[in-house]
Amino acid sequence: MLRKLFKSKKEAELILEKELLEIEIEKLRNEIRKKDGFLKCKNSLFMEKDNEKKQEKNWQEIEEQLKKYYTENNELREIIKKSEKVISITHLKFNYLIQIEKYLYESRFKELVEILKKKGYKFMQDLNEYVIENLLIEDTLKLELGRKFKKFQRLEINWEIKTQLLKGEKVSKIYSKHRKFVNIMGNENKEFISDLEKYDFYILAKKGFSLDEIEELKKIYQNYILKYRVKSL
């Protein structure tokens, strides 16, 4: 009963986060449209010939502003792409383990990561408040680790780690030695391990793969799932 309650609470929080992200994305799109309008307006002005020297400084300022807006718009579009990858997830039946060193990547955590790994804590999901409280480390470092851990629980983490948490590693990384398979998956828009959940590996026989190759590819997927996939709370 409690597990169901926690699950419902987490799903509600994630739905709320999804709605907030969608609002933020719309704001970003409006910002892009506003700046795109400015770009079009000012670009049209550049098409007009104006030989008066007093305008030269103005044109230089406008050009710098155009470059700035162009860069900002590209950055906004990248944020939208990353946001939509997370928002597009329609279920949270499973999560994927995140290595401690990947989340605590800053140099100040280097020794702490080694301490945790020696104690058998390899993934962020292995930690809890009791474990952190009983670590024999400096109080300031303990407090910082506690804050980082709470942010992880609230999914206040960067897009790369959040996407891995929800969708697993990229296919291109797990199958880095199987370039042909990676290219096929790319053409089929299967970017993350979770995208292979219902994939029929044996259909690869039609694409020139031998049975042994297919079994190897399937085994890589199964091994990853067994090691890194866990049920959501």
mmCIF file of C-alpha atoms in Angstrom:
data_model
loop_
_atom_site.group_PDB
_atom_site.id
_atom_site.type_symbol
_atom_site.label_atom_id
_atom_site.label_comp_id
_atom_site.label_asym_id
_atom_site.label_seq_id
_atom_site.Cartn_x
_atom_site.Cartn_y
_atom_site.Cartn_z
ATOM 1 C CA MET A 1 0.000 0.000 0.000
ATOM 2 C CA LEU A 2 2.814 2.397 0.964
ATOM 3 C CA ARG A 3 4.762 1.508 -2.154
ATOM 4 C CA LYS A 4 1.718 2.327 -4.280
ATOM 5 C CA LEU A 5 1.317 5.624 -2.437
ATOM 6 C CA PHE A 6 4.971 6.568 -3.004
ATOM 7 C CA LYS A 7 4.679 5.598 -6.640
ATOM 8 C CA SER A 8 1.593 7.788 -7.108
ATOM 9 C CA LYS A 9 3.331 10.684 -5.373
ATOM 10 C CA LYS A 10 6.382 10.363 -7.581
ATOM 11 C CA GLU A 11 4.283 10.113 -10.733
ATOM 12 C CA ALA A 12 2.349 13.222 -9.679
ATOM 13 C CA GLU A 13 5.612 15.100 -9.099
ATOM 14 C CA LEU A 14 6.935 14.034 -12.497
ATOM 15 C CA ILE A 15 3.689 15.046 -14.210
ATOM 16 C CA LEU A 16 3.960 18.451 -12.544
ATOM 17 C CA GLU A 17 7.576 18.744 -13.639
ATOM 18 C CA LYS A 18 6.537 17.801 -17.189
ATOM 19 C CA GLU A 19 3.895 20.536 -17.201
ATOM 20 C CA LEU A 20 6.387 23.104 -15.903
ATOM 21 C CA LEU A 21 8.888 22.063 -18.550
ATOM 22 C CA GLU A 22 6.272 22.433 -21.265
ATOM 23 C CA ILE A 23 5.509 25.968 -20.033
ATOM 24 C CA GLU A 24 9.218 26.785 -20.060
ATOM 25 C CA ILE A 25 9.588 25.370 -23.563
ATOM 26 C CA GLU A 26 6.744 27.557 -24.801
ATOM 27 C CA LYS A 27 8.462 30.573 -23.257
ATOM 28 C CA LEU A 28 11.670 29.627 -25.039
ATOM 29 C CA ARG A 29 9.818 29.234 -28.341
ATOM 30 C CA ASN A 30 8.268 32.682 -27.912
ATOM 31 C CA GLU A 31 11.724 34.086 -27.241
ATOM 32 C CA ILE A 32 13.026 32.435 -30.402
ATOM 33 C CA ARG A 33 10.131 33.830 -32.462
ATOM 34 C CA LYS A 34 10.768 37.304 -31.054
ATOM 35 C CA LYS A 35 14.456 37.189 -31.873
ATOM 36 C CA ASP A 36 13.872 35.584 -35.269
ATOM 37 C CA GLY A 37 11.592 38.512 -36.088
ATOM 38 C CA PHE A 38 14.335 40.915 -35.113
ATOM 39 C CA LEU A 39 16.834 38.998 -37.249
ATOM 40 C CA LYS A 40 14.587 39.130 -40.316
ATOM 41 C CA CYS A 41 13.916 42.837 -39.840
ATOM 42 C CA LYS A 42 17.534 43.784 -39.423
ATOM 43 C CA ASN A 43 18.740 41.480 -42.196
ATOM 44 C CA SER A 44 16.397 43.233 -44.603
ATOM 45 C CA LEU A 45 17.973 46.523 -43.614
ATOM 46 C CA PHE A 46 21.374 45.178 -44.552
ATOM 47 C CA MET A 47 20.086 44.643 -48.075
ATOM 48 C CA GLU A 48 19.565 48.391 -48.498
ATOM 49 C CA LYS A 49 22.490 50.467 -49.670
ATOM 50 C CA ASP A 50 23.427 53.302 -47.385
ATOM 51 C CA ASN A 51 26.654 55.116 -48.119
ATOM 52 C CA GLU A 52 26.487 57.624 -45.310
ATOM 53 C CA LYS A 53 29.484 57.185 -42.991
ATOM 54 C CA LYS A 54 27.472 58.241 -39.931
ATOM 55 C CA GLN A 55 25.517 54.935 -40.234
ATOM 56 C CA GLU A 56 28.618 52.745 -40.157
ATOM 57 C CA LYS A 57 28.765 52.513 -36.368
ATOM 58 C CA ASN A 58 25.052 51.645 -36.172
ATOM 59 C CA TRP A 59 25.486 48.844 -38.702
ATOM 60 C CA GLN A 60 28.379 47.403 -36.687
ATOM 61 C CA GLU A 61 26.289 47.432 -33.509
ATOM 62 C CA ILE A 62 23.387 45.770 -35.294
ATOM 63 C CA GLU A 63 25.694 43.124 -36.741
ATOM 64 C CA GLU A 64 27.038 42.295 -33.278
ATOM 65 C CA GLN A 65 23.487 42.059 -31.955
ATOM 66 C CA LEU A 66 22.540 39.770 -34.821
ATOM 67 C CA LYS A 67 25.441 37.451 -34.038
ATOM 68 C CA LYS A 68 24.468 37.417 -30.359
ATOM 69 C CA TYR A 69 20.807 36.631 -31.099
ATOM 70 C CA TYR A 70 21.780 33.936 -33.589
ATOM 71 C CA THR A 71 23.951 32.211 -30.962
ATOM 72 C CA GLU A 72 21.286 32.562 -28.258
ATOM 73 C CA ASN A 73 18.593 31.118 -30.524
ATOM 74 C CA ASN A 74 20.718 28.093 -31.329
ATOM 75 C CA GLU A 75 21.310 27.530 -27.606
ATOM 76 C CA LEU A 76 17.573 27.829 -26.890
ATOM 77 C CA ARG A 77 16.767 25.302 -29.609
ATOM 78 C CA GLU A 78 19.231 22.846 -28.071
ATOM 79 C CA ILE A 79 17.569 23.291 -24.657
ATOM 80 C CA ILE A 80 14.184 22.571 -26.253
ATOM 81 C CA LYS A 81 15.515 19.415 -27.916
ATOM 82 C CA LYS A 82 16.884 18.104 -24.624
ATOM 83 C CA SER A 83 13.694 19.031 -22.759
ATOM 84 C CA GLU A 84 11.481 17.251 -25.261
ATOM 85 C CA LYS A 85 13.555 14.074 -24.994
ATOM 86 C CA VAL A 86 12.666 13.851 -21.315
ATOM 87 C CA ILE A 87 9.076 15.038 -21.696
ATOM 88 C CA SER A 88 8.423 12.477 -24.440
ATOM 89 C CA ILE A 89 8.655 9.651 -21.880
ATOM 90 C CA THR A 90 5.119 8.390 -21.329
ATOM 91 C CA HIS A 91 5.759 5.869 -18.568
ATOM 92 C CA LEU A 92 8.156 5.466 -15.684
ATOM 93 C CA LYS A 93 7.972 1.744 -15.070
ATOM 94 C CA PHE A 94 11.747 1.501 -14.881
ATOM 95 C CA ASN A 95 14.732 3.668 -14.042
ATOM 96 C CA TYR A 96 18.394 3.017 -14.764
ATOM 97 C CA LEU A 97 21.257 3.037 -12.298
ATOM 98 C CA ILE A 98 23.593 6.029 -12.365
ATOM 99 C CA GLN A 99 27.250 5.471 -11.475
ATOM 100 C CA ILE A 100 28.364 7.516 -8.466
ATOM 101 C CA GLU A 101 31.393 8.888 -10.309
ATOM 102 C CA LYS A 102 29.206 10.132 -13.152
ATOM 103 C CA TYR A 103 27.041 12.227 -10.838
ATOM 104 C CA LEU A 104 29.766 13.216 -8.359
ATOM 105 C CA TYR A 105 32.190 14.112 -11.139
ATOM 106 C CA GLU A 106 33.646 17.254 -9.550
ATOM 107 C CA SER A 107 37.282 16.989 -8.407
ATOM 108 C CA ARG A 108 36.337 17.764 -4.787
ATOM 109 C CA PHE A 109 34.382 14.487 -4.670
ATOM 110 C CA LYS A 110 37.191 12.319 -6.086
ATOM 111 C CA GLU A 111 38.349 10.843 -2.748
ATOM 112 C CA LEU A 112 34.761 10.545 -1.531
ATOM 113 C CA VAL A 113 33.823 8.517 -4.604
ATOM 114 C CA GLU A 114 36.674 6.113 -3.882
ATOM 115 C CA ILE A 115 35.532 5.769 -0.256
ATOM 116 C CA LEU A 116 31.968 5.021 -1.325
ATOM 117 C CA LYS A 117 33.035 2.473 -3.947
ATOM 118 C CA LYS A 118 35.275 0.660 -1.443
ATOM 119 C CA LYS A 119 32.240 0.370 0.821
ATOM 120 C CA GLY A 120 30.297 -1.208 -2.041
ATOM 121 C CA TYR A 121 28.230 1.826 -3.076
ATOM 122 C CA LYS A 122 28.617 1.949 -6.857
ATOM 123 C CA PHE A 123 25.432 3.744 -7.876
ATOM 124 C CA MET A 124 23.547 6.810 -6.665
ATOM 125 C CA GLN A 125 20.533 4.598 -5.982
ATOM 126 C CA ASP A 126 22.650 2.696 -3.410
ATOM 127 C CA LEU A 127 22.817 5.795 -1.208
ATOM 128 C CA ASN A 128 20.353 7.022 1.392
ATOM 129 C CA GLU A 129 20.388 9.528 4.256
ATOM 130 C CA TYR A 130 21.521 6.897 6.775
ATOM 131 C CA VAL A 131 24.540 5.902 4.651
ATOM 132 C CA ILE A 132 25.556 9.536 4.135
ATOM 133 C CA GLU A 133 25.120 10.444 7.810
ATOM 134 C CA ASN A 134 27.407 7.597 8.923
ATOM 135 C CA LEU A 135 30.265 8.333 6.541
ATOM 136 C CA LEU A 136 33.527 9.208 8.313
ATOM 137 C CA ILE A 137 34.233 12.348 6.304
ATOM 138 C CA GLU A 138 34.438 16.090 6.969
ATOM 139 C CA ASP A 139 31.146 17.690 7.970
ATOM 140 C CA THR A 140 31.271 20.240 5.161
ATOM 141 C CA LEU A 141 31.752 17.490 2.577
ATOM 142 C CA LYS A 142 28.993 15.426 4.179
ATOM 143 C CA LEU A 143 26.581 18.370 3.982
ATOM 144 C CA GLU A 144 27.462 18.963 0.347
ATOM 145 C CA LEU A 145 26.970 15.292 -0.492
ATOM 146 C CA GLY A 146 23.610 15.396 1.311
ATOM 147 C CA ARG A 147 22.485 18.362 -0.784
ATOM 148 C CA LYS A 148 23.627 16.707 -4.003
ATOM 149 C CA PHE A 149 21.814 13.503 -3.077
ATOM 150 C CA LYS A 150 18.538 15.368 -2.393
ATOM 151 C CA LYS A 151 18.826 17.101 -5.749
ATOM 152 C CA PHE A 152 19.259 13.685 -7.356
ATOM 153 C CA GLN A 153 16.112 12.431 -5.643
ATOM 154 C CA ARG A 154 14.167 15.480 -6.877
ATOM 155 C CA LEU A 155 15.581 15.027 -10.395
ATOM 156 C CA GLU A 156 17.273 18.430 -10.171
ATOM 157 C CA ILE A 157 20.098 17.134 -12.325
ATOM 158 C CA ASN A 158 21.507 17.959 -15.742
ATOM 159 C CA TRP A 159 19.774 16.709 -18.869
ATOM 160 C CA GLU A 160 22.368 14.086 -19.743
ATOM 161 C CA ILE A 161 22.120 12.319 -16.383
ATOM 162 C CA LYS A 162 18.335 12.738 -16.179
ATOM 163 C CA THR A 163 17.903 11.200 -19.628
ATOM 164 C CA GLN A 164 20.191 8.294 -18.717
ATOM 165 C CA LEU A 165 18.272 7.784 -15.477
ATOM 166 C CA LEU A 166 14.957 7.566 -17.322
ATOM 167 C CA LYS A 167 15.986 6.003 -20.643
ATOM 168 C CA GLY A 168 19.337 4.293 -20.056
ATOM 169 C CA GLU A 169 22.633 4.761 -21.873
ATOM 170 C CA LYS A 170 22.822 5.686 -25.518
ATOM 171 C CA VAL A 171 22.812 2.790 -27.962
ATOM 172 C CA SER A 172 25.903 4.268 -29.614
ATOM 173 C CA LYS A 173 27.859 3.902 -26.352
ATOM 174 C CA ILE A 174 26.723 0.411 -25.380
ATOM 175 C CA TYR A 175 27.236 -0.858 -28.942
ATOM 176 C CA SER A 176 30.337 1.206 -29.755
ATOM 177 C CA LYS A 177 32.024 -1.853 -31.308
ATOM 178 C CA HIS A 178 29.036 -2.597 -33.559
ATOM 179 C CA ARG A 179 28.918 0.403 -35.891
ATOM 180 C CA LYS A 180 26.597 -1.206 -38.446
ATOM 181 C CA PHE A 181 23.978 -1.958 -35.774
ATOM 182 C CA VAL A 182 24.313 1.573 -34.323
ATOM 183 C CA ASN A 183 23.708 3.090 -37.775
ATOM 184 C CA ILE A 184 20.594 0.950 -38.289
ATOM 185 C CA MET A 185 19.230 1.934 -34.882
ATOM 186 C CA GLY A 186 19.944 5.587 -35.669
ATOM 187 C CA ASN A 187 17.916 5.344 -38.865
ATOM 188 C CA GLU A 188 15.061 3.852 -36.831
ATOM 189 C CA ASN A 189 15.284 6.643 -34.196
ATOM 190 C CA LYS A 190 16.303 4.209 -31.467
ATOM 191 C CA GLU A 191 18.750 6.357 -29.519
ATOM 192 C CA PHE A 192 18.603 4.922 -25.993
ATOM 193 C CA ILE A 193 18.636 1.420 -24.525
ATOM 194 C CA SER A 194 14.995 1.754 -23.432
ATOM 195 C CA ASP A 195 14.087 2.142 -27.113
ATOM 196 C CA LEU A 196 15.140 -1.498 -27.619
ATOM 197 C CA GLU A 197 12.698 -2.895 -25.051
ATOM 198 C CA LYS A 198 10.388 -4.461 -27.643
ATOM 199 C CA TYR A 199 12.896 -4.678 -30.472
ATOM 200 C CA ASP A 200 12.986 -7.958 -32.420
ATOM 201 C CA PHE A 201 16.716 -8.565 -32.862
ATOM 202 C CA TYR A 202 16.102 -11.487 -35.211
ATOM 203 C CA ILE A 203 14.752 -9.131 -37.875
ATOM 204 C CA LEU A 204 18.413 -8.162 -38.342
ATOM 205 C CA ALA A 205 18.834 -11.384 -40.331
ATOM 206 C CA LYS A 206 17.155 -9.559 -43.224
ATOM 207 C CA LYS A 207 19.850 -6.895 -42.974
ATOM 208 C CA GLY A 208 22.753 -9.303 -43.395
ATOM 209 C CA PHE A 209 23.517 -10.222 -39.777
ATOM 210 C CA SER A 210 24.424 -13.822 -38.943
ATOM 211 C CA LEU A 211 22.649 -15.685 -36.135
ATOM 212 C CA ASP A 212 25.791 -15.498 -33.972
ATOM 213 C CA GLU A 213 25.978 -11.728 -34.448
ATOM 214 C CA ILE A 214 22.308 -11.346 -33.566
ATOM 215 C CA GLU A 215 22.717 -13.421 -30.414
ATOM 216 C CA GLU A 216 25.698 -11.293 -29.384
ATOM 217 C CA LEU A 217 23.759 -8.038 -29.899
ATOM 218 C CA LYS A 218 20.808 -9.402 -27.958
ATOM 219 C CA LYS A 219 23.060 -10.579 -25.120
ATOM 220 C CA ILE A 220 24.638 -7.112 -24.807
ATOM 221 C CA TYR A 221 21.160 -5.628 -24.360
ATOM 222 C CA GLN A 222 20.102 -8.278 -21.837
ATOM 223 C CA ASN A 223 23.294 -7.890 -19.790
ATOM 224 C CA TYR A 224 22.835 -4.129 -19.625
ATOM 225 C CA ILE A 225 19.211 -4.486 -18.518
ATOM 226 C CA LEU A 226 20.110 -7.035 -15.822
ATOM 227 C CA LYS A 227 22.872 -4.810 -14.434
ATOM 228 C CA TYR A 228 21.438 -1.319 -14.717
ATOM 229 C CA ARG A 229 17.630 -1.375 -14.959
ATOM 230 C CA VAL A 230 15.604 -1.149 -11.752
ATOM 231 C CA LYS A 231 11.918 -0.691 -11.027
ATOM 232 C CA SER A 232 10.745 2.829 -10.308
ATOM 233 C CA LEU A 233 9.577 3.607 -6.787
#
